[in-house]
XYZ file of C-alpha atoms in Angstrom:
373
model
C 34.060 3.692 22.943
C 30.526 3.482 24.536
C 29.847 6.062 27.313
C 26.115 5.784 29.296
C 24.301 9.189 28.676
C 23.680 9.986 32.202
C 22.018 13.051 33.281
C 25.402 14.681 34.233
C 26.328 13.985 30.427
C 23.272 15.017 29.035
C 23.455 18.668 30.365
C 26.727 19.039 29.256
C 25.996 18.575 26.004
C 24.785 19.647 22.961
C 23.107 23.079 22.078
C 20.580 26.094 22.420
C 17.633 23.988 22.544
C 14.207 25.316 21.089
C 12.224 24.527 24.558
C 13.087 26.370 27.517
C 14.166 23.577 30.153
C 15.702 20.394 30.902
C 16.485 17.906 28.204
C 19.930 18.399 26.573
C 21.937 22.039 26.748
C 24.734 23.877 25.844
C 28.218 23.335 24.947
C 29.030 21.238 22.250
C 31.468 22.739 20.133
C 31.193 20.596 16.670
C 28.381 17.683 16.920
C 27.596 14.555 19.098
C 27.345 10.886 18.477
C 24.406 9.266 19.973
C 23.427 5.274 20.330
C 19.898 3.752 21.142
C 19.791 1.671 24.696
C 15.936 0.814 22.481
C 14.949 -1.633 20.328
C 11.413 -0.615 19.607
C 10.795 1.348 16.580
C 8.694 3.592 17.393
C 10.578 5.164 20.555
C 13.634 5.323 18.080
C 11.364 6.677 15.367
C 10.363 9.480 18.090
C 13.955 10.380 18.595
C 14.459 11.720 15.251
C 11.331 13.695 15.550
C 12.600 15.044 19.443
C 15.944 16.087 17.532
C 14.570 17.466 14.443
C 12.230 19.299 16.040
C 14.009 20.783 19.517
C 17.457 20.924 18.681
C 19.491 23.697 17.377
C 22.266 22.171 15.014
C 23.973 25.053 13.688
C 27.546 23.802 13.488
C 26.811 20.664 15.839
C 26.232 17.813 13.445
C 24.379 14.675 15.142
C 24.816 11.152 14.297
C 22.222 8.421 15.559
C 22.579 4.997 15.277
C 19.888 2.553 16.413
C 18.480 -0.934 15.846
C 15.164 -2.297 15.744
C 13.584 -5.754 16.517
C 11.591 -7.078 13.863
C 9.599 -4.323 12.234
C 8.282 -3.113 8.768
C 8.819 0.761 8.218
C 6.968 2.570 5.391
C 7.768 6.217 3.705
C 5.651 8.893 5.057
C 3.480 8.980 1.836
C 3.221 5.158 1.347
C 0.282 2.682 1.344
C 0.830 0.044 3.386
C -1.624 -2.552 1.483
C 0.558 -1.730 -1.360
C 4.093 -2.282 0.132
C 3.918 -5.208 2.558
C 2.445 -8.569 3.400
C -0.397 -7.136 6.342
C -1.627 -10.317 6.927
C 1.883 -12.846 7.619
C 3.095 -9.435 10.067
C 0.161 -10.003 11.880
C 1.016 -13.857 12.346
C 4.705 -13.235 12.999
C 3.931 -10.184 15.319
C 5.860 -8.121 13.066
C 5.186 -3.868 13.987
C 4.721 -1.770 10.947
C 5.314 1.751 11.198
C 4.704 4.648 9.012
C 8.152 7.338 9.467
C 7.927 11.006 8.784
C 10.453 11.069 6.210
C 9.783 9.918 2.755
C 11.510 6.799 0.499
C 10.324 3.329 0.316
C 9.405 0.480 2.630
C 12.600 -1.409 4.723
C 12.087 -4.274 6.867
C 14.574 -3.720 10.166
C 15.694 -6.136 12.349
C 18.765 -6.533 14.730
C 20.994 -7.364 12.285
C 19.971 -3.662 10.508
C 21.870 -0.585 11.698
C 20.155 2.764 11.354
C 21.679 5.300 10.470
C 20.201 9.075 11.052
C 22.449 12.030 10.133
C 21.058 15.227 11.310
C 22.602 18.896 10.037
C 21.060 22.414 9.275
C 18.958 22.843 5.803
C 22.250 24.326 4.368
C 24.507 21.737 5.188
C 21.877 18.919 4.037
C 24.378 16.323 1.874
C 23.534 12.713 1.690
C 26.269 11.939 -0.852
C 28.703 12.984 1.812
C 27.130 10.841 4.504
C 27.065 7.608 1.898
C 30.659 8.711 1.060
C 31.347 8.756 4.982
C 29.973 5.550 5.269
C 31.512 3.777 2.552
C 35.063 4.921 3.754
C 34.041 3.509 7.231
C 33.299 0.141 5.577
C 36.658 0.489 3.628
C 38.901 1.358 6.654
C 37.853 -2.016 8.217
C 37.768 -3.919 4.978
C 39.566 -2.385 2.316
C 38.742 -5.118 -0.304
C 34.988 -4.597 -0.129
C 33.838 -3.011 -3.308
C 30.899 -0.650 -2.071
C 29.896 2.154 -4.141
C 27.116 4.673 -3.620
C 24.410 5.424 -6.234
C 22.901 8.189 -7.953
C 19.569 7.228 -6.059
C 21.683 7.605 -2.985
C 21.846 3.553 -1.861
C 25.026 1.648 -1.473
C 25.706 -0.919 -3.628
C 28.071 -4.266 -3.030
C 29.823 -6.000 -5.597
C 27.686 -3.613 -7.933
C 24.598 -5.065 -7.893
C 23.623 -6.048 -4.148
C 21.856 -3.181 -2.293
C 22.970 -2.969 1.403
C 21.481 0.525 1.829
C 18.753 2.380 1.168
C 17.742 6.686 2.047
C 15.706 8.246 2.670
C 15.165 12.075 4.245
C 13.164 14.904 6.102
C 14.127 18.544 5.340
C 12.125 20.820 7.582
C 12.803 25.194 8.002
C 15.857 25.137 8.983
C 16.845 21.414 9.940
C 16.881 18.122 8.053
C 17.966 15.024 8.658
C 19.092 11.991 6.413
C 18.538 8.240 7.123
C 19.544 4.790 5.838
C 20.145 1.134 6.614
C 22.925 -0.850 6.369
C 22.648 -4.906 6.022
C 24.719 -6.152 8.258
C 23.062 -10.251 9.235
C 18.987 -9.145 8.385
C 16.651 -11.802 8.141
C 16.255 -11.913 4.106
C 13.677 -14.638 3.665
C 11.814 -12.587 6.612
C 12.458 -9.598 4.434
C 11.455 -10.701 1.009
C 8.149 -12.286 2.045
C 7.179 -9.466 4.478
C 7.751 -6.694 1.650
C 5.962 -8.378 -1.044
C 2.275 -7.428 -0.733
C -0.512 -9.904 -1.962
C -3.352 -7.560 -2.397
C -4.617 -7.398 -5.615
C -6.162 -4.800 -7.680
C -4.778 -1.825 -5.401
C -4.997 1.666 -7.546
C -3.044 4.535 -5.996
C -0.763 7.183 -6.030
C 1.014 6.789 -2.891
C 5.094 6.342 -3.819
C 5.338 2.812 -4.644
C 9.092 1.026 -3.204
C 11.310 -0.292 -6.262
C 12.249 -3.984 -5.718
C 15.834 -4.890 -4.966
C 18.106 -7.516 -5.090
C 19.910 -7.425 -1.284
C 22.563 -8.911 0.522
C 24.243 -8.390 3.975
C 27.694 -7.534 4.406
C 28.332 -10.506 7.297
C 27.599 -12.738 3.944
C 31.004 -11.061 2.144
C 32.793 -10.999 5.339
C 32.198 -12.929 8.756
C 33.706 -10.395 10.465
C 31.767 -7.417 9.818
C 29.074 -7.935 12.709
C 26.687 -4.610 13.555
C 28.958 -3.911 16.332
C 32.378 -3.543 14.199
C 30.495 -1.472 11.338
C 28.798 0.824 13.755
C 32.384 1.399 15.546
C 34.365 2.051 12.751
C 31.245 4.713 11.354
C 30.915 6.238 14.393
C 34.670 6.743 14.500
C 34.775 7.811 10.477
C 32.446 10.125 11.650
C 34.046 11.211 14.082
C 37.320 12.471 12.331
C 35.210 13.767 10.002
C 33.870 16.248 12.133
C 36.979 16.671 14.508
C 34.915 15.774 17.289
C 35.404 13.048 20.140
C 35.635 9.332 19.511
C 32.352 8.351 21.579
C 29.006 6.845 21.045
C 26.663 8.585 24.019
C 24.258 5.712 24.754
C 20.381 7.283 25.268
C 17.024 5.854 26.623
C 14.694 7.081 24.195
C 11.755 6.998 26.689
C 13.785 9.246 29.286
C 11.549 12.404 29.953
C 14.319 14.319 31.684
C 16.473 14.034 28.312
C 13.660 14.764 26.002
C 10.456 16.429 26.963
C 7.431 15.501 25.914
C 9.403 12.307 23.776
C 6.578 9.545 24.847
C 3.523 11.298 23.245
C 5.990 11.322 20.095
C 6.021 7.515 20.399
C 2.553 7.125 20.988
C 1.744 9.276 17.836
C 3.536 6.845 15.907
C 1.673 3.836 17.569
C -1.734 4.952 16.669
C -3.960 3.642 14.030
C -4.766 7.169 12.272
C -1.270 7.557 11.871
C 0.364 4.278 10.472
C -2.759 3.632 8.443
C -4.889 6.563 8.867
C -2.194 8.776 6.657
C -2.432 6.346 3.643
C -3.130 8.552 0.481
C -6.249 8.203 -0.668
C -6.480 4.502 -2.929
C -9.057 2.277 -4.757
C -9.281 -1.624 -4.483
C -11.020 -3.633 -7.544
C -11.024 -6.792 -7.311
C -13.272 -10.180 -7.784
C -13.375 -13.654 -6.359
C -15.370 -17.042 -7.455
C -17.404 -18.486 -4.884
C -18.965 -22.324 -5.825
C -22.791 -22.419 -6.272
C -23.622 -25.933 -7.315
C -21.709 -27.520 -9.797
C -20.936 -23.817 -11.198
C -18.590 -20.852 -9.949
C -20.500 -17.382 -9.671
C -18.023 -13.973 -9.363
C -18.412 -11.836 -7.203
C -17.009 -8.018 -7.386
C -16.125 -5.319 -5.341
C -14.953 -2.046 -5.669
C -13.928 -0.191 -2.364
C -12.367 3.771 -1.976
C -10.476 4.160 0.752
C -9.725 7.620 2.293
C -7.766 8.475 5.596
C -8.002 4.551 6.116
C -11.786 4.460 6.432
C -13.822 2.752 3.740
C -15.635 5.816 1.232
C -17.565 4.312 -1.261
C -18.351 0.583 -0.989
C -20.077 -1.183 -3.860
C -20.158 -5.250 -4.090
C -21.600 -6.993 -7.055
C -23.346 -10.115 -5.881
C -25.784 -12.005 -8.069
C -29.211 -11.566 -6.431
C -30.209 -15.583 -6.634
C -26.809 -16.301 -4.122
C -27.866 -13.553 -1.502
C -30.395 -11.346 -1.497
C -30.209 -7.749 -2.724
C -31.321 -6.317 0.724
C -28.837 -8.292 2.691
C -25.958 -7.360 0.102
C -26.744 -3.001 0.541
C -26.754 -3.886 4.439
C -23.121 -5.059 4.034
C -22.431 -2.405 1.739
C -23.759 0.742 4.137
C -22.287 -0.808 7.493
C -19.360 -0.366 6.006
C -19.015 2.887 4.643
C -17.099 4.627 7.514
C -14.844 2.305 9.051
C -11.607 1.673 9.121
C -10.350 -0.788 5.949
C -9.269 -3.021 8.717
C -9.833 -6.825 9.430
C -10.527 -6.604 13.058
C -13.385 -4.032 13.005
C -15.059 -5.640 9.489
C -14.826 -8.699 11.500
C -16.710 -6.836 14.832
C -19.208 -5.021 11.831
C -20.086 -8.405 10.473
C -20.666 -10.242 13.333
C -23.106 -6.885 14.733
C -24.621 -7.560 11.341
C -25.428 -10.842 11.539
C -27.367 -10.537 14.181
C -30.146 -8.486 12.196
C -30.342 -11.454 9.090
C -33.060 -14.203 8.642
C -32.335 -17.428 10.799
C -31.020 -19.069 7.528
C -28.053 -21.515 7.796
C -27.614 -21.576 4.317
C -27.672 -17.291 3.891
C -25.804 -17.079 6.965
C -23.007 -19.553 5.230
C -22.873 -17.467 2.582
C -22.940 -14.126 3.836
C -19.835 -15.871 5.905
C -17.846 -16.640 2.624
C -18.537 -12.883 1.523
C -16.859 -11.742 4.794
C -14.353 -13.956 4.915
C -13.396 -12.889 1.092
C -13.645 -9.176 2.151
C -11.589 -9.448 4.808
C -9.010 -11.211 3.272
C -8.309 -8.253 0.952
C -7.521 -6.211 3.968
């Protein structure tokens, strides 16, 4: 049963919030059930942050489901060159977004549920929440074999992953988060988490590769709407709590203070890229020079998202050594990102010889440059 989370709700629920006004307050008595009006990632991805960091859950368990339109999440300690295909998100208009919890890389679309279970430190389980959910997806289908792993996904038919965690534990409140497959996009999913950058050295936590399916495949009628029912309700008796999903606006001020500059955290550039551990690129490319092909190297470090140490091995009789360290230096500083190499270039141009013939070649080098961004 959906119920709209109108002001009158809102300050009748929930409990002993860690800011002094408005927003939610008071008196639930064992934990809440909440539902996303939002599709956009990062206003849901702001929710979790608004909860885990204002609420009080002591004995009032939360339960958020939401769904996203297309949209590539990364782990809060992942590298984004490493995990996903940059360039095809850009020409599909696909968001990426960088969480604060840790795990691997998901794609999310609408036919992706969400799934955020928040509790105190002590009461931290995921095991019982995949256990929760698997007895959800049993009570509606009791022939589907799902099984939950020791790496905490769920697993159909033993070998298809449908779900995959990942968590936040803060002081005293944590909260644990998966997906479940319901009708995602897979060929959209597949190409947009393979990554073809090449030559990428870092420690960030690389994703492990998985063979997925959704559960509309095993069963036509297991849309997002029947599997987030039947959780919500598992949940539900679980807790001994009412049989509702609260809808929410995630961008509603008078529910959660201050929520917006959450979501426009997220949005930034210092943030989804700017928090990428610290990573090396090596790589080379042939360009043709005649009737021969001459390689060309480049090594580039790459800290907070800006561009350390540059160095790019050109042979001197293709383009001159004084136009090759200009490259280099106007680089060092910015961000390892297409758009402003492609505004650094074009300032750079400006300054070189009126030579068609350099000026095609310093083109190729940008191009190739660029295209390991």
């Amino acid at each position: 049963m959906l119920i709209p989370f109108s002001m009158k709700n809102c300050f009748q629920l929930l409990c002993n919030l860690k800011v002094p006004t408005a927003g939610f307050k008071n008196t639930v008595k064992s934990g809440l059930i909440l539902q996303s009006i939002s599709n956009d990632v990062y206003q849901n991805l702001a929710v979790e942050d608004w909860i885990h960091d204002h609420v009080n859950l002591e004995g009032k368990p939360v339960l958020f489901l939401w769904r996203n339109s297309p949209s590539v999440v990364i782990g809060r300690h992942q590298n984004p060159w490493q995990e996903c295909n940059l360039n095809l998100m850009r020409e599909e208009g696909i968001k990426l977004a960088r969480r604060r919890s840790g795990g691997g890389t998901v794609y999310h679309d609408m036919g992706n549920i969400n799934l955020t279970f928040f509790t105190t430190k002590k009461k931290y389980n995921r095991m019982e929440n995949l256990k929760l959910v698997v007895r959800a997806l049993n009570a509606i289908q009791p022939q589907l074999d799902v099984q939950a792993t020791k790496r905490c996904d769920l697993l159909l038919d033993g070998q298809f992953k449908i779900s995959g965690t990942a968590s936040k534990i803060g002081r005293t409140t944590a909260y644990h988060h998966c997906t479940l497959l319901c009708s995602t996009n897979r060929t959209f999913l597949s190409s947009l988490l393979k990554s073809p950058y090449q030559g990428i050295k870092s420690n960030a936590t690389a994703s492990i590769p998985s063979v997925v399916k959704n559960l509309l495949e095993k069963d036509p009628t297991l849309t997002c709407e029947v599997l987030m029912n039947a959780i919500a309700a598992e949940y539900a008796a679980y807790h001994q709590i009412d049989n509702h999903i609260n809808l929410i606006n995630p961008t509603d001020e008078t529910l959660f203070p201050g929520i917006n500059n959450k979501a426009k955290e997220l949005q930034t550039w210092e943030w989804i890229y700017g928090k990428t551990p610290k990573f090396s690129i090596n790589t080379s490319f042939n360009v043709l020079y005649g009737q021969s092909y001459l390689e060309i190297k480049i090594v580039i470090d790459i800290k907070n998202g800006r561009i350390e140490i540059c160095n790019i091995e050109v042979p001197d009789h293709w383009l001159p050594l004084e136009i090759c360290d200009k490259l280099k230096a106007g680089f060092i500083g910015s961000k390892f990102c297409p758009i402003e190499t492609t505004m650094l270039t074009s300032i750079l141009h400006k300054t070189c010889p009126k030579d068609d013939e350099l000026h095609s070649k310093w083109n190729i080098l940008c191009e190739k440059i660029k295209g390991i961004m």
